[in-house]
Coordinates of C-alpha atoms and ligand atoms in Angstrom, one line a residue:
M1 CA 0.0 0.0 0.0
T2 CA 1.2 3.5 -0.8
R3 CA 2.8 5.1 2.3
V4 CA 1.9 8.7 2.8
L5 CA 3.3 11.2 5.3
S6 CA 1.8 14.5 6.3
C7 CA 3.0 16.6 9.2
I8 CA 1.7 19.5 11.1
Q9 CA 3.4 21.9 13.5
P10 CA 1.7 22.5 16.8
T11 CA 2.0 26.2 16.5
G12 CA -1.6 27.4 17.0
D13 CA -5.2 26.5 17.2
V14 CA -6.9 24.9 14.3
H15 CA -9.5 26.9 12.3
L16 CA -12.2 26.1 9.9
G17 CA -9.9 26.8 6.9
N18 CA -7.4 24.2 8.1
Y19 CA -10.2 21.7 8.6
L20 CA -12.2 22.1 5.4
G21 CA -9.1 22.8 3.4
A22 CA -6.9 19.9 4.6
L23 CA -7.6 18.0 7.8
R24 CA -11.0 16.7 6.7
N25 CA -9.3 15.0 3.8
W26 CA -6.9 13.4 6.2
E27 CA -9.9 11.8 7.9
R28 CA -11.6 10.9 4.7
G29 CA -8.4 9.4 3.1
Q30 CA -7.3 7.3 6.0
H31 CA -8.5 4.0 4.6
D32 CA -7.2 4.6 1.1
K33 CA -3.5 4.6 1.8
D34 CA -1.1 3.8 4.7
V35 CA -1.1 7.2 6.3
F36 CA 1.3 8.6 8.9
H37 CA 0.5 12.0 10.5
G38 CA 3.2 13.5 12.6
I39 CA 2.7 16.4 15.0
V40 CA 6.1 17.9 14.6
D41 CA 6.9 19.4 17.9
L42 CA 10.7 19.4 17.4
H43 CA 10.1 21.7 14.3
A44 CA 8.3 24.1 16.6
L45 CA 11.5 24.4 18.7
T46 CA 13.1 26.4 15.9
V47 CA 11.1 29.4 17.2
T48 CA 10.3 28.4 20.8
E49 CA 11.7 30.1 23.8
Q50 CA 9.2 29.5 26.6
P51 CA 8.7 26.3 28.6
G52 CA 5.4 24.4 28.5
V53 CA 3.9 25.9 25.4
V54 CA 4.9 23.4 22.8
G55 CA 3.7 20.4 24.9
E56 CA 0.4 22.0 25.6
R57 CA -0.2 22.7 21.9
T58 CA 0.9 19.3 20.9
L59 CA -1.7 17.7 23.3
A60 CA -4.4 20.0 22.0
L61 CA -3.6 19.3 18.4
G62 CA -3.5 15.5 19.1
A63 CA -7.0 15.8 20.7
M64 CA -8.2 17.7 17.7
L65 CA -6.9 15.1 15.2
F66 CA -8.7 12.3 17.0
A67 CA -11.8 14.5 17.4
I68 CA -12.1 15.1 13.7
G69 CA -12.1 11.3 13.3
L70 CA -8.6 10.0 12.7
D71 CA -8.7 6.5 14.0
P72 CA -5.5 5.6 15.8
N73 CA -5.9 2.0 14.6
V74 CA -6.0 3.0 11.0
A75 CA -3.9 6.2 10.7
T76 CA -0.6 6.5 12.5
V77 CA -0.9 9.7 14.5
F78 CA 2.3 10.4 16.4
V79 CA 4.2 13.1 18.2
Q80 CA 7.6 13.6 16.6
S81 CA 9.6 13.8 19.9
H82 CA 8.1 10.4 20.9
V83 CA 10.1 8.9 18.1
P84 CA 13.8 9.7 18.9
E85 CA 14.8 8.4 15.4
H86 CA 13.8 11.8 14.0
A87 CA 16.5 13.6 15.8
Q88 CA 19.0 10.8 15.1
L89 CA 18.4 10.6 11.3
G90 CA 18.1 14.4 11.3
W91 CA 21.8 14.6 12.1
V92 CA 22.6 12.1 9.4
M93 CA 20.6 14.3 7.0
E94 CA 22.4 17.5 8.1
C95 CA 25.6 15.7 7.0
T96 CA 24.0 14.6 3.7
I97 CA 22.6 18.0 2.7
S98 CA 25.0 20.8 2.0
Y99 CA 25.3 24.3 3.5
G100 CA 24.7 25.7 0.0
E101 CA 21.5 23.8 -0.5
L102 CA 20.2 24.9 2.9
S103 CA 21.1 28.5 2.0
R104 CA 18.9 28.4 -1.0
M105 CA 15.7 27.6 0.9
T106 CA 13.3 30.4 0.4
Q107 CA 11.4 29.6 3.6
F108 CA 14.5 30.3 5.6
K109 CA 15.0 33.6 3.9
D110 CA 11.3 34.5 4.6
K111 CA 11.4 33.5 8.2
T112 CA 14.6 35.2 9.0
S113 CA 13.5 38.4 7.4
K114 CA 10.4 38.3 9.6
R115 CA 12.6 37.8 12.7
E116 CA 14.8 40.8 12.3
G117 CA 16.4 41.6 15.6
Q118 CA 15.2 38.4 17.1
F119 CA 17.1 35.2 18.0
I120 CA 17.6 33.1 14.8
S121 CA 18.4 29.6 15.8
A122 CA 20.7 27.3 13.8
G123 CA 17.7 25.0 13.8
L124 CA 15.8 27.4 11.7
F125 CA 18.5 27.1 9.1
S126 CA 19.0 23.3 9.3
Y127 CA 15.3 22.5 9.7
P128 CA 14.9 21.0 6.1
A129 CA 17.3 18.3 7.2
L130 CA 15.0 17.4 10.1
Q131 CA 12.1 17.5 7.7
A132 CA 14.0 15.2 5.3
A133 CA 14.5 12.8 8.2
D134 CA 10.7 12.9 9.0
I135 CA 9.9 11.9 5.5
I136 CA 12.7 9.3 4.8
L137 CA 12.2 7.5 8.1
Y138 CA 8.8 6.1 7.0
D139 CA 9.8 4.8 3.6
T140 CA 7.4 7.4 2.4
D141 CA 6.1 7.2 -1.2
E142 CA 4.1 10.4 -1.2
V143 CA 4.2 13.7 0.7
P144 CA 1.2 15.9 0.0
V145 CA 2.3 19.5 0.3
G146 CA 1.4 22.9 -0.9
D147 CA 3.8 25.1 -2.9
D148 CA 5.5 26.5 0.2
Q149 CA 6.9 23.0 1.0
R150 CA 7.8 21.8 -2.4
Q151 CA 11.4 22.9 -2.1
H152 CA 11.7 21.0 1.2
V153 CA 10.5 17.8 -0.5
E154 CA 12.9 18.4 -3.4
I155 CA 15.9 18.7 -1.0
T156 CA 14.7 15.5 0.7
R157 CA 14.7 13.7 -2.6
D158 CA 18.2 15.0 -3.4
A159 CA 19.4 13.9 0.1
A160 CA 17.9 10.4 -0.3
I161 CA 19.4 10.0 -3.7
R162 CA 22.8 11.3 -2.5
F163 CA 22.8 9.0 0.5
N164 CA 21.9 6.0 -1.7
H165 CA 24.7 6.9 -4.0
R166 CA 27.3 7.2 -1.3
F167 CA 26.3 4.3 1.0
G168 CA 24.3 2.0 -1.2
E169 CA 20.5 1.7 -1.8
T170 CA 18.9 2.5 1.6
F171 CA 16.1 5.0 1.3
V172 CA 12.9 5.2 -0.6
V173 CA 12.9 8.4 -2.7
P174 CA 9.7 10.3 -1.9
D175 CA 7.4 12.2 -4.3
A176 CA 5.7 15.5 -3.6
V177 CA 2.1 15.1 -4.5
I178 CA -0.7 17.7 -4.7
P179 CA -3.0 17.2 -1.7
A180 CA -6.6 16.1 -2.3
A181 CA -8.5 19.3 -3.2
G182 CA -10.0 20.8 -0.1
A183 CA -12.5 23.5 0.2
R184 CA -11.6 27.1 -0.5
V185 CA -12.2 28.9 2.8
M186 CA -11.7 32.6 2.8
D187 CA -11.6 35.1 5.6
L188 CA -15.1 36.2 6.4
Q189 CA -14.0 39.8 6.8
D190 CA -11.7 39.8 3.8
P191 CA -13.0 37.3 1.3
T192 CA -10.1 37.8 -1.1
S193 CA -7.6 36.4 1.5
K194 CA -7.5 32.8 2.8
M195 CA -8.9 32.3 6.3
S196 CA -6.1 32.7 8.8
K197 CA -5.6 33.8 12.3
S198 CA -3.1 36.4 11.2
G199 CA -5.7 38.8 9.9
D200 CA -6.1 42.2 11.7
T201 CA -8.9 40.8 13.9
D202 CA -10.1 37.3 14.5
S203 CA -13.7 38.1 13.4
G204 CA -13.0 36.7 9.9
C205 CA -11.6 33.4 11.2
V206 CA -13.8 30.7 12.7
M207 CA -11.9 28.6 15.2
M208 CA -12.7 24.9 15.5
L209 CA -13.3 25.5 19.2
D210 CA -15.4 28.7 18.9
D211 CA -18.8 28.4 20.7
P212 CA -22.0 28.5 18.7
K213 CA -22.7 32.1 19.6
A214 CA -19.3 33.3 18.5
I215 CA -19.6 31.3 15.2
M216 CA -23.1 32.7 14.4
K217 CA -21.8 36.2 15.2
K218 CA -18.9 35.8 12.8
F219 CA -21.1 34.6 10.0
K220 CA -23.8 37.3 10.5
R221 CA -21.1 39.9 10.2
A222 CA -19.5 38.3 7.1
V223 CA -18.6 40.8 4.4
T224 CA -20.8 40.5 1.3
D225 CA -21.8 43.3 -1.2
S226 CA -24.7 45.6 -1.7
D227 CA -26.4 43.8 -4.6
T228 CA -30.1 43.1 -4.3
G229 CA -32.5 41.3 -6.5
P230 CA -33.4 37.7 -7.1
D231 CA -30.0 36.6 -8.4
A232 CA -27.8 38.4 -5.8
V233 CA -26.9 35.0 -4.3
R234 CA -24.8 33.4 -6.9
Y235 CA -21.4 31.8 -7.2
D236 CA -19.1 34.3 -8.8
V237 CA -15.7 34.5 -7.1
A238 CA -14.4 37.5 -9.0
A239 CA -17.5 39.7 -8.9
K240 CA -18.9 38.5 -5.6
P241 CA -16.1 37.3 -3.3
G242 CA -18.0 37.5 -0.1
V243 CA -21.1 35.7 -1.2
S244 CA -19.0 33.1 -3.0
S245 CA -17.0 32.4 0.1
L246 CA -20.1 31.8 2.1
L247 CA -21.3 29.4 -0.6
D248 CA -17.9 27.7 -0.6
I249 CA -18.3 27.0 3.1
L250 CA -21.9 26.0 2.9
A251 CA -21.1 23.7 0.0
A252 CA -18.2 22.1 1.8
V253 CA -20.1 21.5 4.9
T254 CA -23.1 20.0 3.1
D255 CA -21.0 18.1 0.5
R256 CA -22.5 19.9 -2.5
T257 CA -21.2 22.3 -5.2
P258 CA -21.3 26.0 -4.5
Q259 CA -23.8 26.4 -7.3
Q260 CA -26.1 23.8 -5.7
A261 CA -25.7 25.4 -2.3
A262 CA -26.9 28.7 -3.8
E263 CA -30.2 27.3 -5.0
G264 CA -33.3 28.8 -3.3
Y265 CA -31.5 31.8 -1.7
S266 CA -32.3 35.4 -2.5
Q267 CA -31.3 37.0 0.8
Y268 CA -27.8 37.3 2.2
G269 CA -29.2 37.3 5.8
K270 CA -30.6 33.8 5.4
L271 CA -27.5 32.5 3.6
K272 CA -25.3 33.7 6.5
V273 CA -27.5 32.2 9.2
D274 CA -27.9 28.9 7.4
T275 CA -24.1 28.7 6.7
G276 CA -23.4 29.5 10.3
E277 CA -25.8 26.9 11.6
A278 CA -24.4 24.3 9.2
V279 CA -20.9 25.0 10.6
V280 CA -22.2 24.9 14.2
A281 CA -23.9 21.5 13.5
M282 CA -20.8 20.1 11.9
L283 CA -18.5 21.3 14.7
E284 CA -20.7 20.2 17.6
P285 CA -19.7 16.5 17.6
I286 CA -16.1 17.4 17.0
Q287 CA -16.0 19.8 19.9
S288 CA -17.6 17.3 22.2
R289 CA -15.1 14.6 21.4
Y290 CA -12.4 17.1 21.8
D291 CA -13.6 18.1 25.2
E292 CA -13.9 14.5 26.2
L293 CA -10.4 13.8 25.2
M294 CA -8.9 16.9 26.8
S295 CA -10.6 15.9 30.1
D296 CA -9.2 12.4 29.9
P297 CA -5.4 12.9 29.5
A298 CA -4.7 9.3 30.2
E299 CA -6.9 8.2 27.2
L300 CA -5.3 10.8 25.0
T301 CA -1.8 9.7 26.0
R302 CA -2.8 6.1 25.3
L303 CA -4.0 7.0 21.8
L304 CA -0.8 8.9 21.1
Q305 CA 1.2 5.9 22.4
I306 CA -0.4 3.7 19.8
G307 CA 0.8 6.0 17.1
A308 CA 4.3 6.3 18.6
D309 CA 4.7 2.6 18.9
R310 CA 3.7 2.0 15.3
A311 CA 5.9 5.0 14.1
R312 CA 8.9 3.7 16.0
E313 CA 8.6 0.3 14.6
V314 CA 9.0 1.7 11.1
A315 CA 11.4 4.5 12.0
S316 CA 13.8 2.4 14.0
A317 CA 14.2 -0.1 11.1
T318 CA 15.0 2.7 8.7
L319 CA 17.6 4.3 11.1
R320 CA 19.2 0.9 11.6
R321 CA 19.5 0.4 7.8
A322 CA 21.1 3.9 7.5
Y323 CA 23.6 3.3 10.3
D324 CA 24.5 -0.1 8.8
A325 CA 24.8 1.3 5.3
I326 CA 27.2 4.0 6.6
G327 CA 29.0 1.3 8.6
L328 CA 28.7 2.8 12.1
L329 CA 29.9 0.4 14.7
P330 CA 27.0 -1.7 16.0
S331 CA 26.4 -1.1 19.7
Ligands
LIG401 N1 7.7 22.1 7.3 C1 6.3 21.8 7.3 C2 5.5 23.1 7.6 O1 6.1 24.1 7.9 C3 6.0 20.8 8.4 C4 6.7 19.5 8.3 C5 7.7 19.1 9.0 C6 6.4 18.6 7.3 N2 8.0 17.8 8.6 C7 7.3 17.5 7.5 C8 5.5 18.5 6.2 C9 7.3 16.3 6.7 C10 5.5 17.3 5.4 C11 6.4 16.3 5.7 O2 4.3 23.1 7.4

């Protein structure tokens, strides 16, 4: 079965755009391929300076991944730091990737320019080597990534090929694949930008854990336009970004096309309320499973342990192969 790896950094709370755009497809796709999902807490260390924060977010993200329906007995959901082989192969990858290659990473340039005057860790620079280890450890065939991560998968391929060339055929060379199309979810206050928490206010961003009242308020205040008339509610992204964005969300939640979702509507008010209510209804069971898990840390730990055990099984074999190929002295 095709092995797929996706990872997510525990850097913040999950919002509706993350869910409808990507995470829902993780849940829906878990039976089709052999999927591994890492919560990459070690990657978050590149920009972490306070105790306690990463662990808390890792736990919350773990609870969210199970709450949206990832089944620990089907998908391998694991925390990166629970699998020490990541750091171990990460070092081997640092020695397989060149300084020049790392210097060409556009994400490093972006991130450092945003951190002017702040501490810039060596980890921020060498991070693609750790990411290469994340991928290679699982004999990964496919890595679904957006454009911002293509360069990192490319460097991973180069590293795998270089290692195989130096030390003999050891690693599977992964392919970057385009993720299953998720819904287009735009900011409710600025429907020409993707939904994200980094907007000026959070009123355009629906968080997975927002209570129903907050969700309804955000939808009722969603930006639309001043058209009136019987065909004001129609899907036209260029001319009517606000209305189209509501239709995108309603369509995604009710598994229809935006055109189908538009049928029968003539008033923006009703469209907003119905979309808000559909989102509330979709999130209700997710939120209650999330709350249940967060109030039962022992159960949550047990679920993450299932993933860690499975991940270690695969990762330790790969690391062993790599050490043997290099000819490190067996312990
Ligand atoms: N670098 C990715 C990001 O910033 C996260 C990540 C770490 C990742 N390791 C990975 C993604 C392995 C895919 C595969 O979003």
